[in-house]
PDB file of C-alpha atoms in Angstrom:
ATOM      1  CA  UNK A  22      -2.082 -19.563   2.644  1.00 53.00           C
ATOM      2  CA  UNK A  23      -3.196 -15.883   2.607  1.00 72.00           C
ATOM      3  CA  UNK A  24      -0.089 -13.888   2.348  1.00 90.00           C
ATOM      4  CA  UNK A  25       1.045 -12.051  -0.414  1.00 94.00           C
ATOM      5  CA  UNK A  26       2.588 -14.915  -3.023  1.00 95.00           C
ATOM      6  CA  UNK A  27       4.701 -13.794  -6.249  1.00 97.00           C
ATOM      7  CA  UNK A  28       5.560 -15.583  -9.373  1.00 97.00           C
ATOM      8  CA  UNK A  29       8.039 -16.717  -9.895  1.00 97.00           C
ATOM      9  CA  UNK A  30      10.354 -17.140  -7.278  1.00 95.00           C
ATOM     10  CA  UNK A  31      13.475 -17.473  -9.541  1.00 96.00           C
ATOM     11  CA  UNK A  32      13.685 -16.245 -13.108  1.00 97.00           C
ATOM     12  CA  UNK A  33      17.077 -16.643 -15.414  1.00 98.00           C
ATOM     13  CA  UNK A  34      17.509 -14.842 -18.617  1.00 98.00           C
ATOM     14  CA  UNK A  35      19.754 -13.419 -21.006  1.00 97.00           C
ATOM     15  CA  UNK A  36      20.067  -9.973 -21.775  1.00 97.00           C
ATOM     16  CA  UNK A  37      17.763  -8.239 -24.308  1.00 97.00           C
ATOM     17  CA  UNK A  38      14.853 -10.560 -23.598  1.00 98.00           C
ATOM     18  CA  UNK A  39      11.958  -9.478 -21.666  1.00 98.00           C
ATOM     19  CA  UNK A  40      10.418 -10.938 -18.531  1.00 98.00           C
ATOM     20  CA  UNK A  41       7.128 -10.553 -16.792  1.00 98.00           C
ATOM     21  CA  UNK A  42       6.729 -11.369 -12.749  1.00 97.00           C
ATOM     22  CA  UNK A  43       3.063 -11.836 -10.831  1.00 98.00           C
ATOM     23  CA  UNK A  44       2.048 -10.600  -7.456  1.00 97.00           C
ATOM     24  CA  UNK A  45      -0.951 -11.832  -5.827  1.00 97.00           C
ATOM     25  CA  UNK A  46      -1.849  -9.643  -2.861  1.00 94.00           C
ATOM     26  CA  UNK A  47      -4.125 -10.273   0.320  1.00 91.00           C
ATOM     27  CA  UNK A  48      -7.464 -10.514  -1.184  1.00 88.00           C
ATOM     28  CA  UNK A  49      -8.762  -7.861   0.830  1.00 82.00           C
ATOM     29  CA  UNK A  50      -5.576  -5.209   0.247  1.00 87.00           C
ATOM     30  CA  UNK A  51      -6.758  -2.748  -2.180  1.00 86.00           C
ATOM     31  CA  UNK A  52      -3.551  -0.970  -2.549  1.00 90.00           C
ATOM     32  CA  UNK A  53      -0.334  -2.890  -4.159  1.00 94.00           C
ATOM     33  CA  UNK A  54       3.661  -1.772  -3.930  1.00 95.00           C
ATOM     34  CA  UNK A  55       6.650  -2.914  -6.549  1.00 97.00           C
ATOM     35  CA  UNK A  56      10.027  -2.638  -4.952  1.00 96.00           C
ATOM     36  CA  UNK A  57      13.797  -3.726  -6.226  1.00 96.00           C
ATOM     37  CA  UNK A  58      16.430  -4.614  -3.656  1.00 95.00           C
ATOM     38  CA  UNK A  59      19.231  -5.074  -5.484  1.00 94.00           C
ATOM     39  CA  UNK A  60      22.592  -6.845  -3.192  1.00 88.00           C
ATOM     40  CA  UNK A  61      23.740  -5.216  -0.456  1.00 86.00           C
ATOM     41  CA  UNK A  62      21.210  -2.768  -0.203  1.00 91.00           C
ATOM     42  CA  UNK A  63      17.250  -1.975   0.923  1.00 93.00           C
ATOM     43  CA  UNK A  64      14.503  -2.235  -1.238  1.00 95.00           C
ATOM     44  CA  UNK A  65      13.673   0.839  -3.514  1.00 95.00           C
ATOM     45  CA  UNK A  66      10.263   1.966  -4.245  1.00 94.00           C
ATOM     46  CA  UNK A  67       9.027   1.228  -8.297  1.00 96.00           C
ATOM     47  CA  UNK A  68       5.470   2.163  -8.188  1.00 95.00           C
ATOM     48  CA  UNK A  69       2.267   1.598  -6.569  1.00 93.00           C
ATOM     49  CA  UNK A  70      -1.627   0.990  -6.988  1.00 93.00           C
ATOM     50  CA  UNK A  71      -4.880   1.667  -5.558  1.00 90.00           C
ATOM     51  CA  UNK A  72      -7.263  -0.786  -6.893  1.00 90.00           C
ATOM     52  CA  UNK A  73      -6.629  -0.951 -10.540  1.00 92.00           C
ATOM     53  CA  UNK A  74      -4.912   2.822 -10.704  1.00 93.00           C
ATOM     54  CA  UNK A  75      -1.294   3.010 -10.827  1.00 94.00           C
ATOM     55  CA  UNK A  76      -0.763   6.111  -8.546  1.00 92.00           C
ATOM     56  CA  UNK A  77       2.871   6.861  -8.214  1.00 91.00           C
ATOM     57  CA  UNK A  78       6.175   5.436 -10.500  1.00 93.00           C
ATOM     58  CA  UNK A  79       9.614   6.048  -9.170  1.00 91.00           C
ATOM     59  CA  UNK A  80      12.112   7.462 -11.451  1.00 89.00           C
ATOM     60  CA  UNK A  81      13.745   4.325 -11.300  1.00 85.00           C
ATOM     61  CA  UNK A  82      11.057   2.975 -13.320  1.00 87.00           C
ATOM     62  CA  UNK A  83      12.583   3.534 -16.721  1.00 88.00           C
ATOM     63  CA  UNK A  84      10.283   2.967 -19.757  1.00 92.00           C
ATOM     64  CA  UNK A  85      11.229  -0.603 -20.161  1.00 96.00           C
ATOM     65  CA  UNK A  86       9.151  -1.408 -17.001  1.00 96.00           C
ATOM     66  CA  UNK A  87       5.471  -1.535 -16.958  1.00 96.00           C
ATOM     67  CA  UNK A  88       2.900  -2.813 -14.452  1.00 97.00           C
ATOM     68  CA  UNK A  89      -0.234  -3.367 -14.195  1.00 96.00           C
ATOM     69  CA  UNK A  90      -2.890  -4.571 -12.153  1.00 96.00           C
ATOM     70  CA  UNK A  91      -6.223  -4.757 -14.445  1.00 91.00           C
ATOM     71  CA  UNK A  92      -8.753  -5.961 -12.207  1.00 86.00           C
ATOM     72  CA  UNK A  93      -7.793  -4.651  -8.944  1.00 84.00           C
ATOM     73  CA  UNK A  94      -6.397  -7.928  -7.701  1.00 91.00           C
ATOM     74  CA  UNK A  95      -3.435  -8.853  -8.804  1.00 96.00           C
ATOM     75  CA  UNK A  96      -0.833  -6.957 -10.435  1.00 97.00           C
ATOM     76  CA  UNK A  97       2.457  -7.727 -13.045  1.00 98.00           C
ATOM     77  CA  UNK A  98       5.160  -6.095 -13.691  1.00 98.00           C
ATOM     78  CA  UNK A  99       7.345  -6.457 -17.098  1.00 97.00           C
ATOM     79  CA  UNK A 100      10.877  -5.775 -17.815  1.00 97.00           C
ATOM     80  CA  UNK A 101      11.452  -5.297 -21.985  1.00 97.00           C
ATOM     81  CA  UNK A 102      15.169  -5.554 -23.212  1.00 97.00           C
ATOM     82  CA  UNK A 103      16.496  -6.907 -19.961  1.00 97.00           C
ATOM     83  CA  UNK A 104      19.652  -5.702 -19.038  1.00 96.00           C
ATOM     84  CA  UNK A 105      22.826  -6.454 -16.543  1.00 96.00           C
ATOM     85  CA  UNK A 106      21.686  -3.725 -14.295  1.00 95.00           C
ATOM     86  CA  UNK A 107      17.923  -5.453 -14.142  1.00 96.00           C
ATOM     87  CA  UNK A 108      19.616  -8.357 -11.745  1.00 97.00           C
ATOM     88  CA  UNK A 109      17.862  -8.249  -8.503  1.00 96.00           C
ATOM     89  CA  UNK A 110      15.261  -9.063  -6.153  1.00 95.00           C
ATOM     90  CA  UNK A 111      11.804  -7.868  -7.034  1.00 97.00           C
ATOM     91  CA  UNK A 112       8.889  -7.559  -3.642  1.00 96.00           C
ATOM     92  CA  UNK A 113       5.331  -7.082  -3.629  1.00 96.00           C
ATOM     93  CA  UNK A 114       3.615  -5.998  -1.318  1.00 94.00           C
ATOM     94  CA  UNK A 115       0.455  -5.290   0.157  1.00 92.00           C
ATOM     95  CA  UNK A 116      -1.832  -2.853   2.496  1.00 87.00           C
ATOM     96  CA  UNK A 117      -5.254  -2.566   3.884  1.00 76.00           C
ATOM     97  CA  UNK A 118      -6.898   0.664   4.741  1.00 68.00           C
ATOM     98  CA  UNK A 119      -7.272   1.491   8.185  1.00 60.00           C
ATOM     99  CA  UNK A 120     -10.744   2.930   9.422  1.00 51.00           C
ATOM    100  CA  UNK A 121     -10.789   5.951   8.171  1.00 48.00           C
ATOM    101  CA  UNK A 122      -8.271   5.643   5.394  1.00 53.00           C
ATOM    102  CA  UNK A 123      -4.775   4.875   4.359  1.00 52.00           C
ATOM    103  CA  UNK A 124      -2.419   5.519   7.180  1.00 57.00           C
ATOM    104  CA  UNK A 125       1.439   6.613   6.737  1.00 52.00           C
ATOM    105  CA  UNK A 126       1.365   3.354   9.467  1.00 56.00           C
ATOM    106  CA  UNK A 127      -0.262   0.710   7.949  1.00 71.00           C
ATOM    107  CA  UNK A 128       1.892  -2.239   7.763  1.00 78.00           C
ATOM    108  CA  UNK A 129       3.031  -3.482   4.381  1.00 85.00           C
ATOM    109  CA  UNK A 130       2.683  -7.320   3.856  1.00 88.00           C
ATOM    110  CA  UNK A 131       5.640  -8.476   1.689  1.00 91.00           C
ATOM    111  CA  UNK A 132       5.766 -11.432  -0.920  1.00 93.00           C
ATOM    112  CA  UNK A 133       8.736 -13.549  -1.104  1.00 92.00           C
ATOM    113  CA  UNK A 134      10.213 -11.599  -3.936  1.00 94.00           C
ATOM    114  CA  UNK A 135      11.595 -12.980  -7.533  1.00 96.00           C
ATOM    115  CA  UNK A 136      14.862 -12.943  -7.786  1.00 96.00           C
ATOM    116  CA  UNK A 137      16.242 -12.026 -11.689  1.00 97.00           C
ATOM    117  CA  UNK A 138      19.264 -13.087 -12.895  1.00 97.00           C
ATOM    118  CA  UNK A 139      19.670 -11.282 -16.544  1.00 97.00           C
ATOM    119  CA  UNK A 140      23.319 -13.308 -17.974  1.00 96.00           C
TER     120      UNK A 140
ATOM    121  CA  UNK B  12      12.981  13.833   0.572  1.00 78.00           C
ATOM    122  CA  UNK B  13      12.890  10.895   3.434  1.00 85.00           C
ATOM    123  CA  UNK B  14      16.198   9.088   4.082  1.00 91.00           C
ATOM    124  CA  UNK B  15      17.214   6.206   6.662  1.00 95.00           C
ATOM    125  CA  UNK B  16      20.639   5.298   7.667  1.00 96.00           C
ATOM    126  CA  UNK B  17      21.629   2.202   9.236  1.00 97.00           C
ATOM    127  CA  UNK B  18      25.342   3.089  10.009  1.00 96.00           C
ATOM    128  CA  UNK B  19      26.745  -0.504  10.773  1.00 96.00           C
ATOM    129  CA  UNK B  20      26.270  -2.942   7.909  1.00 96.00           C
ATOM    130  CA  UNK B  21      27.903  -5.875   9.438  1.00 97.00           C
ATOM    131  CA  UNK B  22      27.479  -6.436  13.183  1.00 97.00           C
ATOM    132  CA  UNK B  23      28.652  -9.802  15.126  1.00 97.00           C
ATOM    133  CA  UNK B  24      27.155 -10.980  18.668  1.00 97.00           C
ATOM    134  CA  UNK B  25      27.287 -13.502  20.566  1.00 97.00           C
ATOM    135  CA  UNK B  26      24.525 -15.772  21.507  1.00 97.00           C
ATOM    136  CA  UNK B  27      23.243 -14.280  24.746  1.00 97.00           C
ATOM    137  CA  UNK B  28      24.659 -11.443  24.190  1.00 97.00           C
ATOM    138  CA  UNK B  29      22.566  -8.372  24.091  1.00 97.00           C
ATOM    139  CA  UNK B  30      21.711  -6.331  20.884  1.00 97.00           C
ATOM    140  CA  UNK B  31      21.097  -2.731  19.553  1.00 97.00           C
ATOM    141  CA  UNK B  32      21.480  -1.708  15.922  1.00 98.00           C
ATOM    142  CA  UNK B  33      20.903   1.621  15.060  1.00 98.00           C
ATOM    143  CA  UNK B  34      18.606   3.632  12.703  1.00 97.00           C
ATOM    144  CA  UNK B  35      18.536   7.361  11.975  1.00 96.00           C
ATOM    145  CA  UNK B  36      15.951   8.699   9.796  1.00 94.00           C
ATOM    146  CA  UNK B  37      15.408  12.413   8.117  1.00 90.00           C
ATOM    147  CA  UNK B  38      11.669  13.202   7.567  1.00 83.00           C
ATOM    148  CA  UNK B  39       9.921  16.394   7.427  1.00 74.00           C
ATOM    149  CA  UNK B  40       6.727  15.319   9.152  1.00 75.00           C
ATOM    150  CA  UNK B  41       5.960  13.003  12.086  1.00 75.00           C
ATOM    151  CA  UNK B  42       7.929   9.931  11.407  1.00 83.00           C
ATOM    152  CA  UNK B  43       6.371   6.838  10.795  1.00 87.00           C
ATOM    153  CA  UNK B  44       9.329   4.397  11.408  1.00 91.00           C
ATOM    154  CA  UNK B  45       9.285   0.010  11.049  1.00 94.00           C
ATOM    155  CA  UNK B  46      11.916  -2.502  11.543  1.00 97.00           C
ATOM    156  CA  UNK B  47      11.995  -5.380   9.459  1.00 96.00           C
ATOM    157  CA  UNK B  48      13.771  -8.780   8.865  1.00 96.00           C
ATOM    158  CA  UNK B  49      15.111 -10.765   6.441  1.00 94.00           C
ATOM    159  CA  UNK B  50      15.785 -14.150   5.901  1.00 90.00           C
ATOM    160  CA  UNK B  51      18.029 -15.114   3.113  1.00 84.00           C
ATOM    161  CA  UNK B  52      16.288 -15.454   0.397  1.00 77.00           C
ATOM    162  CA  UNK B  53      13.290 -14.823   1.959  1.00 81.00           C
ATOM    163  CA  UNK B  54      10.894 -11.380   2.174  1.00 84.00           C
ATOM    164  CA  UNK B  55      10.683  -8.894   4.612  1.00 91.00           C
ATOM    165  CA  UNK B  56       8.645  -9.986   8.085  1.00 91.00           C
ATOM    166  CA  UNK B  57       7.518  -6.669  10.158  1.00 92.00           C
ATOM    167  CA  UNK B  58       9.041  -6.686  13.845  1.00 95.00           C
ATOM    168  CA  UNK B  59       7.804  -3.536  15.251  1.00 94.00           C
ATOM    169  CA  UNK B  60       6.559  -0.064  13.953  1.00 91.00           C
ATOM    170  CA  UNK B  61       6.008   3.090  15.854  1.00 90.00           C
ATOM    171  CA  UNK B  62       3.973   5.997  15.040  1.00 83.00           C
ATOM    172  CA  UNK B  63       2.562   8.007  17.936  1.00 78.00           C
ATOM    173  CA  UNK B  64       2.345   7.293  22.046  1.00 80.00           C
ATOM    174  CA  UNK B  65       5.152   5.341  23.776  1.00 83.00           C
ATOM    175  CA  UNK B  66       8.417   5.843  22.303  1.00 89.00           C
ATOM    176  CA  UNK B  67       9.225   2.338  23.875  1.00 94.00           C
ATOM    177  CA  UNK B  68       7.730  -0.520  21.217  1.00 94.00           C
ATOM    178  CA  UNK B  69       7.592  -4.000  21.773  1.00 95.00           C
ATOM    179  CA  UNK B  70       7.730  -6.302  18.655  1.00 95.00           C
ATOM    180  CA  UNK B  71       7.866  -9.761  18.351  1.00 94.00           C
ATOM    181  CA  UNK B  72      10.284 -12.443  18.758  1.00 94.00           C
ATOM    182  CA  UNK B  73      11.465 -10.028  21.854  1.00 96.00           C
ATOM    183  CA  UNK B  74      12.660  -6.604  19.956  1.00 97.00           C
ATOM    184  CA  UNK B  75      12.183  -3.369  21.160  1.00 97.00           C
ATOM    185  CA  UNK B  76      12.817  -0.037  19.824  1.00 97.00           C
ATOM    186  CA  UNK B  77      13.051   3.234  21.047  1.00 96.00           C
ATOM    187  CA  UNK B  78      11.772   6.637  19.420  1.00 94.00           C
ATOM    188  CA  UNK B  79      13.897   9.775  19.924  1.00 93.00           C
ATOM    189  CA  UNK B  80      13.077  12.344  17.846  1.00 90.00           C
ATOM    190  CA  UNK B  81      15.693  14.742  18.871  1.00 90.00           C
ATOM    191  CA  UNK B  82      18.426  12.323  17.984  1.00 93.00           C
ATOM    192  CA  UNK B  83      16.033  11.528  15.207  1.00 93.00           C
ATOM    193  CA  UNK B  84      16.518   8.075  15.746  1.00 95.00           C
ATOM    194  CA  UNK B  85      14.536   4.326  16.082  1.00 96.00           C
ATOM    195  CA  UNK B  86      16.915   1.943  17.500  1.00 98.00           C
ATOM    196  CA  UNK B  87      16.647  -1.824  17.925  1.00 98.00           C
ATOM    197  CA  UNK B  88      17.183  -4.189  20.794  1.00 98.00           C
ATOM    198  CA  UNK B  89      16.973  -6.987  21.922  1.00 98.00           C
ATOM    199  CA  UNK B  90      18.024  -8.477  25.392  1.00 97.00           C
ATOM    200  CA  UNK B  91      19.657 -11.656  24.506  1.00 97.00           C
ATOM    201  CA  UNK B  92      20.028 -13.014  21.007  1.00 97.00           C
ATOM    202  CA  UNK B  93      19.429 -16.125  19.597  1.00 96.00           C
ATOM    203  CA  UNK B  94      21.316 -17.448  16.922  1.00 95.00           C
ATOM    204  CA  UNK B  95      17.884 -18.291  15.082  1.00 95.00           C
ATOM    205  CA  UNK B  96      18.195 -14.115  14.854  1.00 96.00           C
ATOM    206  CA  UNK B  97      20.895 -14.322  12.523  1.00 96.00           C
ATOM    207  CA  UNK B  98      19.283 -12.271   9.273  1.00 96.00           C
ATOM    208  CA  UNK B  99      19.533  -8.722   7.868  1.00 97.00           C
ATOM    209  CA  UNK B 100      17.736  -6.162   9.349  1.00 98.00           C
ATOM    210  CA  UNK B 101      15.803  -3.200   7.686  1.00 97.00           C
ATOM    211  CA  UNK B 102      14.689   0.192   9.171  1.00 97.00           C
ATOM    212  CA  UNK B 103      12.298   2.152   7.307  1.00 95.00           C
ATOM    213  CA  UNK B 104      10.379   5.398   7.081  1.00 92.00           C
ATOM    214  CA  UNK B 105       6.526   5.659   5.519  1.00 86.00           C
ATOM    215  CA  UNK B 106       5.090   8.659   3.622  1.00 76.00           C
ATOM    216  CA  UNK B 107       1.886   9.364   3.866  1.00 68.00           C
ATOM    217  CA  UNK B 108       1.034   7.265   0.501  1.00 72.00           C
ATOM    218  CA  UNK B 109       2.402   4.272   2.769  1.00 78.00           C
ATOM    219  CA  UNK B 110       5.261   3.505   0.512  1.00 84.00           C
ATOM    220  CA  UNK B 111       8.557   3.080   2.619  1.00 89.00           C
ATOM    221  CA  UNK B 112      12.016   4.172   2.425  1.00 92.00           C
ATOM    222  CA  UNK B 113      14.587   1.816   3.406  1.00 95.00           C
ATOM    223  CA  UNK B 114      17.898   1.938   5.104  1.00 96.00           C
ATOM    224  CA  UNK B 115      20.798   0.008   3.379  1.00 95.00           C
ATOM    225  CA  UNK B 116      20.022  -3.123   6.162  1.00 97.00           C
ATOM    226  CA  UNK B 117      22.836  -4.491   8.766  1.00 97.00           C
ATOM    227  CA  UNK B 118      23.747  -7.646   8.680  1.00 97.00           C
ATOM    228  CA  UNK B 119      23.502  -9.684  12.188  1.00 97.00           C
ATOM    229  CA  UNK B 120      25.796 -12.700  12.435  1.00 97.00           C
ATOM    230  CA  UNK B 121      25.437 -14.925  16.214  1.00 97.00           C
ATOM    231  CA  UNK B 122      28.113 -16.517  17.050  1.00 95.00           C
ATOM    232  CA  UNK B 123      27.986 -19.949  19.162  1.00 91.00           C
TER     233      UNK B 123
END
């Protein structure tokens, strides 16, 4: 399979502990996205990487989240003190440049997601 | 900053029946616009994008959408659904980094 695979796929814990997901992009996609969809709603940017740099982090990235991606490939993102709020689905995903560059059009290859579940 | 509405979150068809759910978008620059779908439970698989040319896509599994950008809108269709259809779907809006904005999703039930 060469799609874009996360770890876990489910994760259950209680409040105040913290949690760490994995996202394993196409091999050849040297740019990685984080994004939350909570219920009911579409996913929200987090943050995003080029290689190994972390370019861009949403405001909703509060300073209990952190990701990282240290050798360019793939990338994790950890939740410290987990809260209520932290409950929902979190996608990965993936682009490759286009000739020439990255392209406002280049088509994002998603992950399944993990779905949290902080009791 | 970019924004996408998806007015109707719940929408109900029946199989055969022919389908349009509707996107509006607010963008400063030249839209770059994507439907997706979801499976419960499941990620999101790409059905169509549009950037320049055409304002009549074609996607796969038989959706189309059509660009207006004075209605500033990127509507979906499809001719006849299926009730293997039945998923939410998402409209979105790329900046130039190639992150996307995402419209709240509607919800397409098929009935038999």
């Amino acid at each position: 399979d060469t799609g874009v695979s996360q770890d876990p796929r489910h994760k259950i814990t209680k409040r105040g502990q913290n949690v760490t997901f994995r996202c394993d992009p196409i091999s050849e996609h040297n740019r990685l996205y984080w994004y939350r969809q909570t219920l009911g709603q579409g996913p929200e940017f987090l943050t995003y990487f080029q290689n190994e740099a972390q370019l861009e982090k949403s405001r909703l990235l509060s300073d209990r989240f952190s990701a990282e991606r240290p050798k360019g490939s793939f990338s994790t993102l950890e939740i410290q003190r987990t809260e209520q709020g932290d409950s929902a689905m979190y996608l990965c995903a993936s682009i490759s440049p286009a000739t020439g560059g990255y392209n406002s059009y280049n088509e994002q290859f998603f992950g399944p997601g993990t779905r949290l579940t902080v009791l | 900053a970019q924004s996408v509405t998806q007015p109707d979150i719940h929408i109900t068809v029946s199989e055969g029946a022919s389908l349009e759910l509707r996107c509006n978008y607010s963008y400063g620059a030249t839209p770059y616009l994507f439907w997706y779908v979801q499976s419960p439970g499941q990620g999101l698989q790409l059905l169509l994008k549009y950037f320049s040319g055409d304002t009549l896509v074609q996607g796969i599994k038989g959706f189309e959408a059509e660009f207006k950008r004075s209605q500033s809108s990127f509507n979906l269709r499809k001719p006849s659904v299926h009730w293997s259809d039945a998923a939410e779907y998402f409209c979105a809006v790329n900046t130039n980094a190639g992150k996307s904005t995402f419209g709240d999703g509607t919800t397409l039930t098929v009935k038999p």
